[in-house]
PDB file of C-alpha atoms in Angstrom:
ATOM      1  CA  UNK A   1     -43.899 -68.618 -53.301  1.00  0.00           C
ATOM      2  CA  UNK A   2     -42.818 -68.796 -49.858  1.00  0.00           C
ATOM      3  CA  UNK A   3     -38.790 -69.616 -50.541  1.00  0.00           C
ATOM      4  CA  UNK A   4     -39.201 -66.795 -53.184  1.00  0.00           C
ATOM      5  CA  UNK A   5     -40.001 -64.545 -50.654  1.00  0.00           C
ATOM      6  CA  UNK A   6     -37.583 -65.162 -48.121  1.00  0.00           C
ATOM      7  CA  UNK A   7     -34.723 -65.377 -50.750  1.00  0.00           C
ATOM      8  CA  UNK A   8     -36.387 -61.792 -51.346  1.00  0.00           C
ATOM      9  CA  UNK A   9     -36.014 -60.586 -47.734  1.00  0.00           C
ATOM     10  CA  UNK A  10     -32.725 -61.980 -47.361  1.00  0.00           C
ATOM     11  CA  UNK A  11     -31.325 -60.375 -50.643  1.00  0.00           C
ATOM     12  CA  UNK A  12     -33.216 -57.034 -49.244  1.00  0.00           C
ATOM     13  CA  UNK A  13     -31.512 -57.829 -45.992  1.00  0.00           C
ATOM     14  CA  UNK A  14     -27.962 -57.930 -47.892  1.00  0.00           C
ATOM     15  CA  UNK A  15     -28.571 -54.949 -49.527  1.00  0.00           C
ATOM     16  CA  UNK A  16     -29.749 -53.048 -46.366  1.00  0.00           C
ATOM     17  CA  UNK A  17     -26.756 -54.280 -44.648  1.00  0.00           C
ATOM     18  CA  UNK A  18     -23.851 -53.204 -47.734  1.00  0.00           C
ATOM     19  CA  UNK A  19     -25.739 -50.074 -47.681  1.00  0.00           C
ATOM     20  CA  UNK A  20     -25.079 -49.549 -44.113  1.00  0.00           C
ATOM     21  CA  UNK A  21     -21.684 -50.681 -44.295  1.00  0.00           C
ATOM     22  CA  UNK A  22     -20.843 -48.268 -47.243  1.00  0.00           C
ATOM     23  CA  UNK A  23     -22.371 -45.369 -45.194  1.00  0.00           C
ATOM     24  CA  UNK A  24     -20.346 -46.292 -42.032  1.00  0.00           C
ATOM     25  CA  UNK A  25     -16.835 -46.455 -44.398  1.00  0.00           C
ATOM     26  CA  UNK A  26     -18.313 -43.022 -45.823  1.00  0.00           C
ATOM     27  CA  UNK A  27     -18.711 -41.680 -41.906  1.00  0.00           C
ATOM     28  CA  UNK A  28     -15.065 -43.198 -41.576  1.00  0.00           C
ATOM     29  CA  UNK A  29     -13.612 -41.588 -44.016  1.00  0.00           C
ATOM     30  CA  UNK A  30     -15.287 -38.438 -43.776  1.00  0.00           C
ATOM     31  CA  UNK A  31     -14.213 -38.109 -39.953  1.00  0.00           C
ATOM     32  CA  UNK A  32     -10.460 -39.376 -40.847  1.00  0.00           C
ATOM     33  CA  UNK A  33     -10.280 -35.676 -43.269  1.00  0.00           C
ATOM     34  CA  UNK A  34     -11.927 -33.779 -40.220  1.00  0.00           C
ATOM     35  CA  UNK A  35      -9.587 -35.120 -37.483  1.00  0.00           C
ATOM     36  CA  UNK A  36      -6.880 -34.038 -39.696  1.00  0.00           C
ATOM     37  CA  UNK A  37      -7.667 -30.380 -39.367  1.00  0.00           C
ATOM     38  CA  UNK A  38      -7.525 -29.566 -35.171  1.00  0.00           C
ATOM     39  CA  UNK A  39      -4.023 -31.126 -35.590  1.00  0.00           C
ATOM     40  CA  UNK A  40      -2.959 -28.710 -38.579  1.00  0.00           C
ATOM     41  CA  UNK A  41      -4.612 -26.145 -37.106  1.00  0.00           C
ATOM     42  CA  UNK A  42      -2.406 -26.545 -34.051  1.00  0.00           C
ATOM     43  CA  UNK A  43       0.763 -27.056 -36.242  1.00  0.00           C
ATOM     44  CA  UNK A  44      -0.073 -23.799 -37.806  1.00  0.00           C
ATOM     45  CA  UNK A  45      -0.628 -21.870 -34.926  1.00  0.00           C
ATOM     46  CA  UNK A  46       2.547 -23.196 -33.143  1.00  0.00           C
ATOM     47  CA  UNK A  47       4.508 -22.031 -36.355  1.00  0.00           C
ATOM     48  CA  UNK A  48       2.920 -18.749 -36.106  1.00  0.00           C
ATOM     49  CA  UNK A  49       4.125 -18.548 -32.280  1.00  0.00           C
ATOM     50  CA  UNK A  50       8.048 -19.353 -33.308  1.00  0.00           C
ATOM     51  CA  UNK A  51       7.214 -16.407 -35.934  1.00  0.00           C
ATOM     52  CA  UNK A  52       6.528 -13.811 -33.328  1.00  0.00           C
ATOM     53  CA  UNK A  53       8.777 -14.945 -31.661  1.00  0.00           C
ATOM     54  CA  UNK A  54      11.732 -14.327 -34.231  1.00  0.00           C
ATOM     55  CA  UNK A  55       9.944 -10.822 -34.863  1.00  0.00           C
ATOM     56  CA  UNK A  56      10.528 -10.183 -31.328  1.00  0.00           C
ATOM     57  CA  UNK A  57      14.080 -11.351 -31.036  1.00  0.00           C
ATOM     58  CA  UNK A  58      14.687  -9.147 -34.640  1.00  0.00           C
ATOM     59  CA  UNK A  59      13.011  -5.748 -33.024  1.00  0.00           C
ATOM     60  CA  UNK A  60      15.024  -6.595 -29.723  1.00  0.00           C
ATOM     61  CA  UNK A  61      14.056  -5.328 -26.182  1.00  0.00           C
ATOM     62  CA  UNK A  62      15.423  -1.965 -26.398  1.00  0.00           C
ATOM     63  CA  UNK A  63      13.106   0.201 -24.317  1.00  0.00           C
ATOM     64  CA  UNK A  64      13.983  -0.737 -20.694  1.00  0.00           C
ATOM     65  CA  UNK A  65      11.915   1.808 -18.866  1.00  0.00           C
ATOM     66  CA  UNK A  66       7.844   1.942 -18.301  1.00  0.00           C
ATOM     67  CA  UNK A  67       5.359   2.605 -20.712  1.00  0.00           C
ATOM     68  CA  UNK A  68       4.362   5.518 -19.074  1.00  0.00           C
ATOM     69  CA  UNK A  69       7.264   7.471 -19.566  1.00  0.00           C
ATOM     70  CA  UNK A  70       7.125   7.339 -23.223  1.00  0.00           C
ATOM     71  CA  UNK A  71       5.873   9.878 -25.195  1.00  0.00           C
ATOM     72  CA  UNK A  72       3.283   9.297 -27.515  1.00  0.00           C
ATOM     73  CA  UNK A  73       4.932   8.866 -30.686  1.00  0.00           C
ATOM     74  CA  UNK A  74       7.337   6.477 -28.940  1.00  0.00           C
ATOM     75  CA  UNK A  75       4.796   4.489 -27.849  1.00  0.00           C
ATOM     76  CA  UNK A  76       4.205   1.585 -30.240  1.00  0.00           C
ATOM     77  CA  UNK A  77       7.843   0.769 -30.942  1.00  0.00           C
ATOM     78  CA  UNK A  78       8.006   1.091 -26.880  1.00  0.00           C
ATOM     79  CA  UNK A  79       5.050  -1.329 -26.917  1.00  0.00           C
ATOM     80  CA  UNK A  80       6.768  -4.212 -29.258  1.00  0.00           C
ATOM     81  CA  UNK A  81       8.227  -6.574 -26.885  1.00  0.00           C
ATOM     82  CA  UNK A  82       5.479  -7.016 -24.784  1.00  0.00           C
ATOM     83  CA  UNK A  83       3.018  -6.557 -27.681  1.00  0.00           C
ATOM     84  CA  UNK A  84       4.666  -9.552 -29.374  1.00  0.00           C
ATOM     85  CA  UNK A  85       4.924 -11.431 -26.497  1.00  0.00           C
ATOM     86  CA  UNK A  86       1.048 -11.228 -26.163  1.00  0.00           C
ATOM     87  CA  UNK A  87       0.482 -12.366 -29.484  1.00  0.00           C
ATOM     88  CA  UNK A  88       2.729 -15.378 -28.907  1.00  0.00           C
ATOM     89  CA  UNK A  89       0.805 -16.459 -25.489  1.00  0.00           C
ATOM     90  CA  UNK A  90      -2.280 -16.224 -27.740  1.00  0.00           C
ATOM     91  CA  UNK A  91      -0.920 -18.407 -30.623  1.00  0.00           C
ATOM     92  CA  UNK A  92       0.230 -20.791 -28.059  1.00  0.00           C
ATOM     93  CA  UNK A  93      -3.427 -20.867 -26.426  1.00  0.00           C
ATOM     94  CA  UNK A  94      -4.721 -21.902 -29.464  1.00  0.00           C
ATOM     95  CA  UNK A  95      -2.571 -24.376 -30.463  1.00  0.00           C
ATOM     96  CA  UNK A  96      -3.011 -26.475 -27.415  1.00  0.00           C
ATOM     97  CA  UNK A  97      -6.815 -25.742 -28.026  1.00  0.00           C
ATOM     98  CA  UNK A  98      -6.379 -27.105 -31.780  1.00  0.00           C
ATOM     99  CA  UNK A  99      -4.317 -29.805 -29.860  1.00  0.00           C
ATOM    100  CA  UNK A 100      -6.566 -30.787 -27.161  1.00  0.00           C
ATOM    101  CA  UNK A 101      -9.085 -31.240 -29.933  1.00  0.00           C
ATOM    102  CA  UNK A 102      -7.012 -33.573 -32.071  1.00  0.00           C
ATOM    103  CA  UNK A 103      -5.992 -35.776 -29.093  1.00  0.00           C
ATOM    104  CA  UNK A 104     -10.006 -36.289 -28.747  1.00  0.00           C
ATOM    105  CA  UNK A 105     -10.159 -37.423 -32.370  1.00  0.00           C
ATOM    106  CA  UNK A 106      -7.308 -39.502 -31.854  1.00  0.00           C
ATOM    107  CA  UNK A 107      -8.478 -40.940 -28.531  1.00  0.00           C
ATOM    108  CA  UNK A 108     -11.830 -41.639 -29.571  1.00  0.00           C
ATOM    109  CA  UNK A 109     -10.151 -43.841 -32.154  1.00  0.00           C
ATOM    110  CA  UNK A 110      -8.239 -45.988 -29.804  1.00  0.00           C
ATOM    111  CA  UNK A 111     -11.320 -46.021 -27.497  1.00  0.00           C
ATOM    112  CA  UNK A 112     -13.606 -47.443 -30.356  1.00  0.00           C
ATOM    113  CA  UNK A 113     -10.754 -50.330 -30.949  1.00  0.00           C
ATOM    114  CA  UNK A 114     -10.967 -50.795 -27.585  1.00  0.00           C
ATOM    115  CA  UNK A 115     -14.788 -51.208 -27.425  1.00  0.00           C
ATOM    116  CA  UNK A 116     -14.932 -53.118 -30.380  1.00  0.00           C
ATOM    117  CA  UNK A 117     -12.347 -55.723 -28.816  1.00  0.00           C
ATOM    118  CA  UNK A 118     -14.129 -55.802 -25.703  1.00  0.00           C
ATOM    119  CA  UNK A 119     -17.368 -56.007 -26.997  1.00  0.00           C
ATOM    120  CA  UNK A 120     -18.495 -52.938 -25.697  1.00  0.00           C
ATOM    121  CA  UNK A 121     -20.814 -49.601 -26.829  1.00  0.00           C
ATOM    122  CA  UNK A 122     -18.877 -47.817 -29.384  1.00  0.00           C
ATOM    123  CA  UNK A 123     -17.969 -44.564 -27.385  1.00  0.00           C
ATOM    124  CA  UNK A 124     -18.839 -40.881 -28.986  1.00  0.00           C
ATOM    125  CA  UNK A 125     -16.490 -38.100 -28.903  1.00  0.00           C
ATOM    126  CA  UNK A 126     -18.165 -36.132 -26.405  1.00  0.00           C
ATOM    127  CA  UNK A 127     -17.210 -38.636 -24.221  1.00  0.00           C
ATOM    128  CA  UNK A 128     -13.530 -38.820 -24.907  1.00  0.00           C
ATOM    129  CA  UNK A 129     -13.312 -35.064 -25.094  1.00  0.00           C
ATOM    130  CA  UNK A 130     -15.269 -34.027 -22.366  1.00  0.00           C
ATOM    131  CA  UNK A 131     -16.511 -36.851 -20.654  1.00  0.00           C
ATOM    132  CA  UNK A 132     -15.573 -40.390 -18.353  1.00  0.00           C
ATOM    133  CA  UNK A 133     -13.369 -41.506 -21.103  1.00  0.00           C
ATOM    134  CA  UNK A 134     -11.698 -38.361 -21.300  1.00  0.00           C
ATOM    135  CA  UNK A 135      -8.903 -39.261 -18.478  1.00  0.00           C
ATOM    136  CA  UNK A 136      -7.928 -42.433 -20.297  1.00  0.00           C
ATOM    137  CA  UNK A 137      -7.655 -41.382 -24.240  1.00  0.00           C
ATOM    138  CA  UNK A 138      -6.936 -37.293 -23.657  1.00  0.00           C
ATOM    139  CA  UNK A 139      -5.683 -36.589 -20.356  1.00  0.00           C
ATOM    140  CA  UNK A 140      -2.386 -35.042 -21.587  1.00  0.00           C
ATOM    141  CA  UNK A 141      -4.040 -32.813 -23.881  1.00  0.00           C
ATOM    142  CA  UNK A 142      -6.526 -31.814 -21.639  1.00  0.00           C
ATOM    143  CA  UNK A 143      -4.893 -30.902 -18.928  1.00  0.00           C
ATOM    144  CA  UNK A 144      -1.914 -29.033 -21.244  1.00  0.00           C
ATOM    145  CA  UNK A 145      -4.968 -27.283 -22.384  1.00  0.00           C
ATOM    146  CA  UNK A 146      -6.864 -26.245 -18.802  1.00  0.00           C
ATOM    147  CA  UNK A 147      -3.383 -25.677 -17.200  1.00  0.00           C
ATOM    148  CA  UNK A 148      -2.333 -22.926 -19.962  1.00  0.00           C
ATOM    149  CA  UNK A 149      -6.043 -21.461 -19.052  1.00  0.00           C
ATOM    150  CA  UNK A 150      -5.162 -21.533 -15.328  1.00  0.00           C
ATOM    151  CA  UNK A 151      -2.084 -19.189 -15.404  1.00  0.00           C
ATOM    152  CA  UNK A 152      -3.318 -17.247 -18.722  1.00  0.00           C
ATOM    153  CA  UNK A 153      -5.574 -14.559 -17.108  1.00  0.00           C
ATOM    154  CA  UNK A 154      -2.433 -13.950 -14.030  1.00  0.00           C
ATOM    155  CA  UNK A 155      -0.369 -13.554 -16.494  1.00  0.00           C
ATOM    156  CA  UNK A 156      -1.624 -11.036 -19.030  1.00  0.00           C
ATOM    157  CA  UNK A 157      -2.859  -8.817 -16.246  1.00  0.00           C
ATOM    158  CA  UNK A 158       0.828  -9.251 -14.677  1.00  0.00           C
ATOM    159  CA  UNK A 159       2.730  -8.463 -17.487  1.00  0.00           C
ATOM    160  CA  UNK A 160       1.273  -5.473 -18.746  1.00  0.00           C
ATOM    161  CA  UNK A 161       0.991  -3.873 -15.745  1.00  0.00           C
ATOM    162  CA  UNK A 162       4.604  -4.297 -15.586  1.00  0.00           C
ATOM    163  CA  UNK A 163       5.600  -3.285 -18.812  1.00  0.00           C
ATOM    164  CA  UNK A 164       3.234   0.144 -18.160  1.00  0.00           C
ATOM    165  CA  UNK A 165       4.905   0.452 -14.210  1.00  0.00           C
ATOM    166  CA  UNK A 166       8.136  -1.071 -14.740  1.00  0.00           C
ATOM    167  CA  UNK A 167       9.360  -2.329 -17.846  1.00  0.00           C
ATOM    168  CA  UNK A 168       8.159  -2.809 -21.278  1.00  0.00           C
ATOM    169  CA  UNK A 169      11.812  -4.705 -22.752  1.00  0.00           C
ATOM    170  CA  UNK A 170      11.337  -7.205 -18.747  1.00  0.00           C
ATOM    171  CA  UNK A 171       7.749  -7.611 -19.599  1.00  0.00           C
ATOM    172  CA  UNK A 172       7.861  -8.968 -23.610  1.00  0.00           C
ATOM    173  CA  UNK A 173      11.549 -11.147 -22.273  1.00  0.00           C
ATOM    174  CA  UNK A 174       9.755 -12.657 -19.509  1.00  0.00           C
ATOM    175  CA  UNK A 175       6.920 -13.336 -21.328  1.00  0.00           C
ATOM    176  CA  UNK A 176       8.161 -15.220 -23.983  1.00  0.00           C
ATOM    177  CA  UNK A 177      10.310 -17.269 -21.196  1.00  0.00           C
ATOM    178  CA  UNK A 178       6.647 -17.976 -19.634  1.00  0.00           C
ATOM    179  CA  UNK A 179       5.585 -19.257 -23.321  1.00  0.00           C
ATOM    180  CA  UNK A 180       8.660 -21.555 -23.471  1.00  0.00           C
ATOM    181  CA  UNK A 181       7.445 -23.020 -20.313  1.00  0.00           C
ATOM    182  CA  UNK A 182       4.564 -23.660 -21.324  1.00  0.00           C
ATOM    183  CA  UNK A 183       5.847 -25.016 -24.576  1.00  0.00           C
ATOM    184  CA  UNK A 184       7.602 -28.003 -22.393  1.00  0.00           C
ATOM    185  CA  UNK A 185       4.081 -28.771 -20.367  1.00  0.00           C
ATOM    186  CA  UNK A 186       3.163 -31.309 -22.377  1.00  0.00           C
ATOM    187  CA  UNK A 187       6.237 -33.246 -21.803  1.00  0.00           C
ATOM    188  CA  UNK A 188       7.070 -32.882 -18.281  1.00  0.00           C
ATOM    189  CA  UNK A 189       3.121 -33.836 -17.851  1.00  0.00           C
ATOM    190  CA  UNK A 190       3.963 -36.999 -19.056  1.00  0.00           C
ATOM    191  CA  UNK A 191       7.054 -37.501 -17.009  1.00  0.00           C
ATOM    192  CA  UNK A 192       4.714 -36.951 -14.085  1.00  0.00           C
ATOM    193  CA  UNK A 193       6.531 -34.368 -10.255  1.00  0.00           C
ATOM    194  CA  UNK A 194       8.503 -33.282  -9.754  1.00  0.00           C
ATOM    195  CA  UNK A 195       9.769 -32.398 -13.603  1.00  0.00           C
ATOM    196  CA  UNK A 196       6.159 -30.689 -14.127  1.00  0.00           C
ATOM    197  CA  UNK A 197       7.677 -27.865 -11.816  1.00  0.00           C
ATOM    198  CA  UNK A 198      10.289 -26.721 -14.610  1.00  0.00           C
ATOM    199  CA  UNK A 199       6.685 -25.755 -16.496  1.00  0.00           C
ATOM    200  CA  UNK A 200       4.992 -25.106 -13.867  1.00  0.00           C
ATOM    201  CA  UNK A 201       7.048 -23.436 -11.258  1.00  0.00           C
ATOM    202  CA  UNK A 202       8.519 -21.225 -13.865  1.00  0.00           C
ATOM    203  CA  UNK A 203       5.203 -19.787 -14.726  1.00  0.00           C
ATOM    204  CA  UNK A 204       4.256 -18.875 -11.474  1.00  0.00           C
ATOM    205  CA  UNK A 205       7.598 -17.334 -10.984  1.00  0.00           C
ATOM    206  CA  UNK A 206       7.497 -15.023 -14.056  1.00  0.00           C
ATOM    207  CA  UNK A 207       3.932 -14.111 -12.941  1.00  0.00           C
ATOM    208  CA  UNK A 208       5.327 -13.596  -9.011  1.00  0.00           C
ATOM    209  CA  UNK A 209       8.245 -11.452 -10.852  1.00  0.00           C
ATOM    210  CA  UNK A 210       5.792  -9.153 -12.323  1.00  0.00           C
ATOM    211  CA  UNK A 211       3.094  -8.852  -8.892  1.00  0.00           C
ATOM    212  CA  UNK A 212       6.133  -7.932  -6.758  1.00  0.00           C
ATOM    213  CA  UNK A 213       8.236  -5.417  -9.230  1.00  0.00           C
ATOM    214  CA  UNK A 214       5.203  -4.146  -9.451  1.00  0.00           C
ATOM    215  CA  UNK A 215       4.158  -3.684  -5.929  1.00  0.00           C
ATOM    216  CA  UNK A 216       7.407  -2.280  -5.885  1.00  0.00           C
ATOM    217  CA  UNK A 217       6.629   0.572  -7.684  1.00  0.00           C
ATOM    218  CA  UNK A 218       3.276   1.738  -6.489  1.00  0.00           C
ATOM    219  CA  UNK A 219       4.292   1.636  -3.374  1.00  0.00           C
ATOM    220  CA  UNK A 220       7.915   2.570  -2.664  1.00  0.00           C
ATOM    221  CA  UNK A 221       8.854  -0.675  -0.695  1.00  0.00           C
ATOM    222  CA  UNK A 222      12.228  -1.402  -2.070  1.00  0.00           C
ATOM    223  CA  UNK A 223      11.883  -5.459  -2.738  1.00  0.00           C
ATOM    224  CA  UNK A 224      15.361  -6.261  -3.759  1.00  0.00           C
ATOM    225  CA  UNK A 225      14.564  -8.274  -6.453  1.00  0.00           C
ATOM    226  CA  UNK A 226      17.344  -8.190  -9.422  1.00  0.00           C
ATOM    227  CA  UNK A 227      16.265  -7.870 -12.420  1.00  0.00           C
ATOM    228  CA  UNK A 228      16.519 -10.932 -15.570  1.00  0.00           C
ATOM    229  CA  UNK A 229      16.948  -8.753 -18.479  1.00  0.00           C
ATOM    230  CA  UNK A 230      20.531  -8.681 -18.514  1.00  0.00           C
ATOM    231  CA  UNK A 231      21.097 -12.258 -18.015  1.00  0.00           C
ATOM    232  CA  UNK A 232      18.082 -13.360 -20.680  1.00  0.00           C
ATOM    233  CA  UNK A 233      18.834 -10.277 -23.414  1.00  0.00           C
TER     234      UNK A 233
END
């Protein structure tokens, strides 16, 4: 009776144990589809951000002057660069937000082969995404991500001020060269200063443009500042 029973419990033991290593191939699998999506997400949006982008080079930066000079049925062709331009800083935004997302699924991967060879905890993904493990299996993601959030608010403020004050063709141009800046962050992050500067320096200079044309304008200081738009159109 008593070897019957523990052949019992160990056959119960087998079965408990197949069981939970079917469920953990299940949870495998299942998060192997879902990590697929942040990164088509992102491919998606950054596909939608070269398509504004060739809508903006087809309309063309025509209206040189400030918005509020043009009448109002002139107004939303007048609007179409930097209009455009928006959209494409907002495609990129989510992209590296899809991004930063699939470099956390992919990170908490490598961490859990790391844990497993090391004998350690297997890690979560809250704590490759947002927490300690974050710097080692997302950093590049992460920081693309919070940089672009850094310079985003600057930037829309500074650009359609300009393109009402100043210029509306300057404002949707520069824009889009502040996207394409931003496009290269990910790369120049990796290469590590002084190459980040080609991202990041160029922001801040489109972004400095804008304040001081600006400033310009409101208040009659003549900053002899030349302007892009026939070099870049």
């Amino acid at each position: 009776a008593g070897a019957g029973a523990a052949a019992a419990g160990a056959a119960a033991a087998a079965a408990a144990a197949a069981a939970a290593a079917a469920a953990a191939k299940r949870r495998d699998v299942t998060m192997g589809i879902l990590s697929q999506i942040p990164q088509l997400a992102a491919v998606g949006c950054f596909a939608a951000t070269g398509g504004l982008l060739y809508l903006a080079t087809d309309l063309g930066f025509d209206h040189e002057g400030p918005l509020y000079l043009v009448e109002p049925e002139g107004m939303p062709k007048a609007m179409g660069a930097p209009v455009l331009a928006t959209f494409g800083v907002f495609c990129l935004y989510y992209t590296y937000l899809f991004q930063q997302s699939a470099g956390a699924m992919s990170g908490l991967k490598r961490a859990k082969a790391d844990a497993k060879k090391n004998d350690q905890p297997k890690p979560s993904l809250g704590s490759v995404k947002y927490g300690k493990l974050q710097a080692r299996y997302n950093l590049k993601w992460t920081r693309t991500a919070g940089n672009y959030m850094e310079q985003l608010p600057p930037l829309l403020t500074t650009l359609w001020i300009h393109a009402y004050l100043v210029s509306a063709a300057e404002a949707g141009l520069l824009g889009w060269v502040w996207v394409a800046s931003r496009v290269i962050y990910p790369v120049v992050f990796s290469v590590g200063f002084p190459m980040i500067l080609l991202s990041t320096g160029v922001g801040y200079t489109v972004i400095g443009y804008f304040i001081l044309r600006s400033i310009s304008v409101v208040t009659g200081i003549d900053i002899p500042i030349p302007s892009p738009l026939p070099l870049l159109s």
